[in-house]
mmCIF file of C-alpha atoms in Angstrom:
data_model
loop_
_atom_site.group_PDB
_atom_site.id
_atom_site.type_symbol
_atom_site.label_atom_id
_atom_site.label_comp_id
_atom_site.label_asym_id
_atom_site.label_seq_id
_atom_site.Cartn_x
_atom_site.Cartn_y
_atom_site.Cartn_z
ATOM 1 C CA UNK A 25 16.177 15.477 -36.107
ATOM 2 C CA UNK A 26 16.282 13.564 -32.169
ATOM 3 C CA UNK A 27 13.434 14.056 -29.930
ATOM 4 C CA UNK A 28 14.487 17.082 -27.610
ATOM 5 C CA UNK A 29 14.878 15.843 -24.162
ATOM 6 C CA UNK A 30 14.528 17.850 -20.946
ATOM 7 C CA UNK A 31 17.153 20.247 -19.823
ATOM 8 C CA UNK A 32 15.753 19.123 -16.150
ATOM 9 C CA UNK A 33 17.228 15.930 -15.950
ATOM 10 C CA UNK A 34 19.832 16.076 -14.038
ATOM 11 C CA UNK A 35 18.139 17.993 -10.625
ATOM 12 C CA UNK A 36 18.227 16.295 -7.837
ATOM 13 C CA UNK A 37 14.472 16.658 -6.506
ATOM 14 C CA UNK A 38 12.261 14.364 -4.550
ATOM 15 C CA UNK A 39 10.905 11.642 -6.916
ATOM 16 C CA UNK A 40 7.441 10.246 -6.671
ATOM 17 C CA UNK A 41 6.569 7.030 -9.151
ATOM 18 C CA UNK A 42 9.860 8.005 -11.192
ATOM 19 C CA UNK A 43 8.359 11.470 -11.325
ATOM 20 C CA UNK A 44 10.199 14.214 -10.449
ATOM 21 C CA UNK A 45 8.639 17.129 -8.164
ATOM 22 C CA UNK A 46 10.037 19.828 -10.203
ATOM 23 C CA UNK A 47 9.217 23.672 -9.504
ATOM 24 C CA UNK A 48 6.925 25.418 -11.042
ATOM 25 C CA UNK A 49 5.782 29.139 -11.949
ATOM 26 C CA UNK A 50 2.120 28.853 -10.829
ATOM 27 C CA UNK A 51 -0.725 30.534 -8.962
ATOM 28 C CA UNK A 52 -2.237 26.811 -8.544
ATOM 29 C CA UNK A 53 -2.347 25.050 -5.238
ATOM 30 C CA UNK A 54 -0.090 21.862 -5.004
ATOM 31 C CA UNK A 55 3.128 20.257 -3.554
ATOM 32 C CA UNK A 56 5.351 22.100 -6.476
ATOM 33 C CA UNK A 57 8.046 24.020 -4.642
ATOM 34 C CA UNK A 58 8.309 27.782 -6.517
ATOM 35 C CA UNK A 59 10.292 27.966 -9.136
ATOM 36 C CA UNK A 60 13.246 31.123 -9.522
ATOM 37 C CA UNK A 61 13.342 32.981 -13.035
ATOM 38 C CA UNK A 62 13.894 30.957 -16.166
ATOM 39 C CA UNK A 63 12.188 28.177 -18.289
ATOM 40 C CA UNK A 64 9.983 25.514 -16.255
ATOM 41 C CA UNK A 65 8.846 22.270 -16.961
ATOM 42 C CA UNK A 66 5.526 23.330 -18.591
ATOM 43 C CA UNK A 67 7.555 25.958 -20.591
ATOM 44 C CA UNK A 68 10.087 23.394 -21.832
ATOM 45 C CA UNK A 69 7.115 21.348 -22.848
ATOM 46 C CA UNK A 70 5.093 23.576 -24.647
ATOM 47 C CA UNK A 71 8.084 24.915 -26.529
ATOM 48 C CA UNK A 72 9.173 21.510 -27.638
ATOM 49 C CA UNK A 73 5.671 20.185 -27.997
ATOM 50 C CA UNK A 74 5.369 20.517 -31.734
ATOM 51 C CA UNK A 75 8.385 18.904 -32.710
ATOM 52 C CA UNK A 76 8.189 16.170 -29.926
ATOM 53 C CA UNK A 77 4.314 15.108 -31.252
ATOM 54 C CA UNK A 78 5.868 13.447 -34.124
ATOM 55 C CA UNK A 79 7.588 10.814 -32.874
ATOM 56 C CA UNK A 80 6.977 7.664 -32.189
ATOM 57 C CA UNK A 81 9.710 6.887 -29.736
ATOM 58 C CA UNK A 82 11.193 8.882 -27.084
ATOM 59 C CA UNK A 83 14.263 7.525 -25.051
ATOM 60 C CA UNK A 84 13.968 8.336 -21.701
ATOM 61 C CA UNK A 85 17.405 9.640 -20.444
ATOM 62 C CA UNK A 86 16.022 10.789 -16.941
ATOM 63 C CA UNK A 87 13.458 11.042 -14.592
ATOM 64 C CA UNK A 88 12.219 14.654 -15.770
ATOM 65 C CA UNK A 89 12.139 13.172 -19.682
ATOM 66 C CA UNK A 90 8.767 11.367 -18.021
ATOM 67 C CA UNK A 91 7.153 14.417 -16.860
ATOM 68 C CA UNK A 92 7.911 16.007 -20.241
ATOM 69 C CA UNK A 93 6.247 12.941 -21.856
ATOM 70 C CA UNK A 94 3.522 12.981 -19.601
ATOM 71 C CA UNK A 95 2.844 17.229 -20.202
ATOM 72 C CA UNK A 96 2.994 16.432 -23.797
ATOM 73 C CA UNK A 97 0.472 13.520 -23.672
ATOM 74 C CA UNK A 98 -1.859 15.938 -21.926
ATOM 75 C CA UNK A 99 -1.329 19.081 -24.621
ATOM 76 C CA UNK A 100 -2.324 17.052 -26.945
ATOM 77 C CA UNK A 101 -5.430 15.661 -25.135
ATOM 78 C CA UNK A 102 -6.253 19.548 -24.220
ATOM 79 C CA UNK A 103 -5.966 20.592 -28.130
ATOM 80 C CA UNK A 104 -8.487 18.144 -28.552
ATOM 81 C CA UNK A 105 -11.148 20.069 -26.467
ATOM 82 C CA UNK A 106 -10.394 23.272 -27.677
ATOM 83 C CA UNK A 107 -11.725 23.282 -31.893
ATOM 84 C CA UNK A 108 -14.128 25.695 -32.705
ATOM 85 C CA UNK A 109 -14.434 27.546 -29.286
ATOM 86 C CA UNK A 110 -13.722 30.713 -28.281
ATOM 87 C CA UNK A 111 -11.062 31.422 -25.611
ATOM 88 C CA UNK A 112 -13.356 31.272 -22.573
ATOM 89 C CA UNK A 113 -15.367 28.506 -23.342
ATOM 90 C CA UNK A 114 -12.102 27.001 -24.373
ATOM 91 C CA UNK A 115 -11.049 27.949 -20.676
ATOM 92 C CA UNK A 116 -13.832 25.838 -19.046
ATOM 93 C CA UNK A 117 -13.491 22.975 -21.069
ATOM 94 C CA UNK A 118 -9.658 23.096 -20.658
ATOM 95 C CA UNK A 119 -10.226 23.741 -16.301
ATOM 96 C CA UNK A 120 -12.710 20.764 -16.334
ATOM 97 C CA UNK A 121 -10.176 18.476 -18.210
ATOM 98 C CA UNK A 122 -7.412 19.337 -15.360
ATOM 99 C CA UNK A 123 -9.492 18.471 -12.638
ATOM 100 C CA UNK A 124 -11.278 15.658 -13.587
ATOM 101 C CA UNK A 125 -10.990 11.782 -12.610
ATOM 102 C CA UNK A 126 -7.972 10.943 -14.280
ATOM 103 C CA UNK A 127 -5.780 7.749 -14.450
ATOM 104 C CA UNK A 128 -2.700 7.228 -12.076
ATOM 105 C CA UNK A 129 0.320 5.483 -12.056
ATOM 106 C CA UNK A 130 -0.986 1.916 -10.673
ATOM 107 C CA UNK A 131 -3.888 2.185 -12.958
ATOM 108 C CA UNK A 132 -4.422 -0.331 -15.721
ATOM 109 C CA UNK A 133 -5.332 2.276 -17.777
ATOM 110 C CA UNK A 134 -2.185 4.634 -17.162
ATOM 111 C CA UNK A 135 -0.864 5.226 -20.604
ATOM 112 C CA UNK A 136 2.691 5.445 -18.830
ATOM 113 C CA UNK A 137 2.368 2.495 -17.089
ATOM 114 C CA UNK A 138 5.543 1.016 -18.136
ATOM 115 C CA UNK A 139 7.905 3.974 -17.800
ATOM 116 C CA UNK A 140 6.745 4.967 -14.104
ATOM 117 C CA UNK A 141 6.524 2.967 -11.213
ATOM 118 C CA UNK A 142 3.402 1.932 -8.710
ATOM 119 C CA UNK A 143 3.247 4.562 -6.036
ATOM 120 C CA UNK A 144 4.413 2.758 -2.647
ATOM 121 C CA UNK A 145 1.578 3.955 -0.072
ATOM 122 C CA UNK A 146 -1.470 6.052 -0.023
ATOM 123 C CA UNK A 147 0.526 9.403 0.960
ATOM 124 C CA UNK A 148 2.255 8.820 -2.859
ATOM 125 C CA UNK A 149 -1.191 8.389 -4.462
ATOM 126 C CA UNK A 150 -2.506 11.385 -2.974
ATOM 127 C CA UNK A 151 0.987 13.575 -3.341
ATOM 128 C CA UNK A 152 1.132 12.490 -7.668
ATOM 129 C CA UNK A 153 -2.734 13.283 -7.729
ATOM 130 C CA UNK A 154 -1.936 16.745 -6.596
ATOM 131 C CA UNK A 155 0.991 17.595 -8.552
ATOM 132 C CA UNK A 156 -0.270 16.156 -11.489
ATOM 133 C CA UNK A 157 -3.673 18.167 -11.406
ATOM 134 C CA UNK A 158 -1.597 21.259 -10.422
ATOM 135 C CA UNK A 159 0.629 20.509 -13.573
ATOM 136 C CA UNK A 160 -2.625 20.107 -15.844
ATOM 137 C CA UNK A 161 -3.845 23.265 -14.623
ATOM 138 C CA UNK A 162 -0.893 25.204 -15.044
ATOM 139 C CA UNK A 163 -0.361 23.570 -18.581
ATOM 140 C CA UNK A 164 -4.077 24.573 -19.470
ATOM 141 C CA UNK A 165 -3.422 27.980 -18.491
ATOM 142 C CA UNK A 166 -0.689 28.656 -20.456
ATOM 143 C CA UNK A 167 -1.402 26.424 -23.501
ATOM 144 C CA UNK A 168 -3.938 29.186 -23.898
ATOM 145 C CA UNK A 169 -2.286 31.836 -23.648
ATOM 146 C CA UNK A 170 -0.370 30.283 -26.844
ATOM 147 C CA UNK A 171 -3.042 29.391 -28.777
ATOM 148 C CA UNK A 172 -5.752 32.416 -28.181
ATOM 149 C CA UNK A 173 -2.556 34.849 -28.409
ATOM 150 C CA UNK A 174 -3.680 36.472 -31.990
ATOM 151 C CA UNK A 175 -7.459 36.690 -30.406
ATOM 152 C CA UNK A 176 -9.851 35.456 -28.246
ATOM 153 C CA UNK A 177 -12.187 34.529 -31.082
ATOM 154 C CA UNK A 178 -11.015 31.688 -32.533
ATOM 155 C CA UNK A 179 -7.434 28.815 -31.897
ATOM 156 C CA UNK A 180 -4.156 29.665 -34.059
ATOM 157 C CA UNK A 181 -4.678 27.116 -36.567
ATOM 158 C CA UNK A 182 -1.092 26.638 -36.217
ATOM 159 C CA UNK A 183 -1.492 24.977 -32.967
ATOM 160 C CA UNK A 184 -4.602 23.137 -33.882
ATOM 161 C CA UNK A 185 -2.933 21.268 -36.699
ATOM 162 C CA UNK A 186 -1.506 18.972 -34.192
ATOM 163 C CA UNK A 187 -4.788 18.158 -32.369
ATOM 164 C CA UNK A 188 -4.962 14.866 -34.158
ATOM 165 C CA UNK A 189 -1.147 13.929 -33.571
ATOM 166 C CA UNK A 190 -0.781 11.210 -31.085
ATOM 167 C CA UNK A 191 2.823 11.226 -29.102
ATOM 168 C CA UNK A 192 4.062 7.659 -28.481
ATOM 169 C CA UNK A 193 1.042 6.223 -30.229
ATOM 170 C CA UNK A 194 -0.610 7.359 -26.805
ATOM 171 C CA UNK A 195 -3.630 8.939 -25.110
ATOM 172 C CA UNK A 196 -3.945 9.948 -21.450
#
């Protein structure tokens, strides 16, 4: 079976660090243009997520095949916070994650450092910061809504099972 690739890869969007600004259906503030009806990147990410975590290798075939890479990466660092909580602590933990300190492309320690680019000036840093931390949120939002949707109790162990599954061999 081939790693499923993003059906967003041929848009012609503004590209920061070989990442595209695609739209998104979300409440959260950030340069993300509104998306129309349909399937989104987070969408296409979540839905492909569990057969995607298996592999090892993913050929990139366009710009929006690194978001997808990069949402994926970050699902399965936010299944990671959620074991054993209910769905509004898992909420917090999950909000914290999206907001805090995280890596950049340009960092040493950006676990997509050799599929993205350095951004070019400060206005770049500042422009992937906020899209990226509106994409976490909007990914934490809606990964819960998948994995609290038989109860708030407890996660589908159906999701969980892939908490210890690293994608690319990576971490964010």
């Amino acid at each position: 079976m081939p790693v499923t690739h993003s059906n967003f890869n041929n848009l012609e969007v503004q590209n920061v660090c070989n990442l595209p600004i695609l739209p998104l259906k979300t409440k959260a503030k950030g340069p993300a243009p509104p998306a129309q009806e349909g399937e989104d990147i987070i969408d296409e990410a979540l839905n492909c997520f569990k057969a995607n975590v298996f592999f090892r290798n993913f050929e990139v075939k366009g710009a929006a095949d690194r978001l997808l890479i990069y949402i994926t990466l970050y699902i399965s660092q936010a299944l990671l916070k959620m074991p054993n909580q209910n769905k509004i602590n898992a909420e917090k933990a999950l909000f914290q994650l999206a907001i805090e300190n995280f890596a950049l492309p340009g960092d040493k320690n950006f676990a997509l450092g050799g599929i993205v680019t350095n951004p070019a000036s400060r206005a770049e840093t500042d422009l992937i910061r906020q899209y990226l931390t509106q994409i976490r949120q909007e990914t934490g939002l809606r990964l819960l809504a998948k994995v609290y949707a038989n109860g708030d109790a407890a996660p589908d162990k159906w999701w969980m099972c892939f908490n210890k599954r690293k994608f690319l061999n990576k971490q964010l």
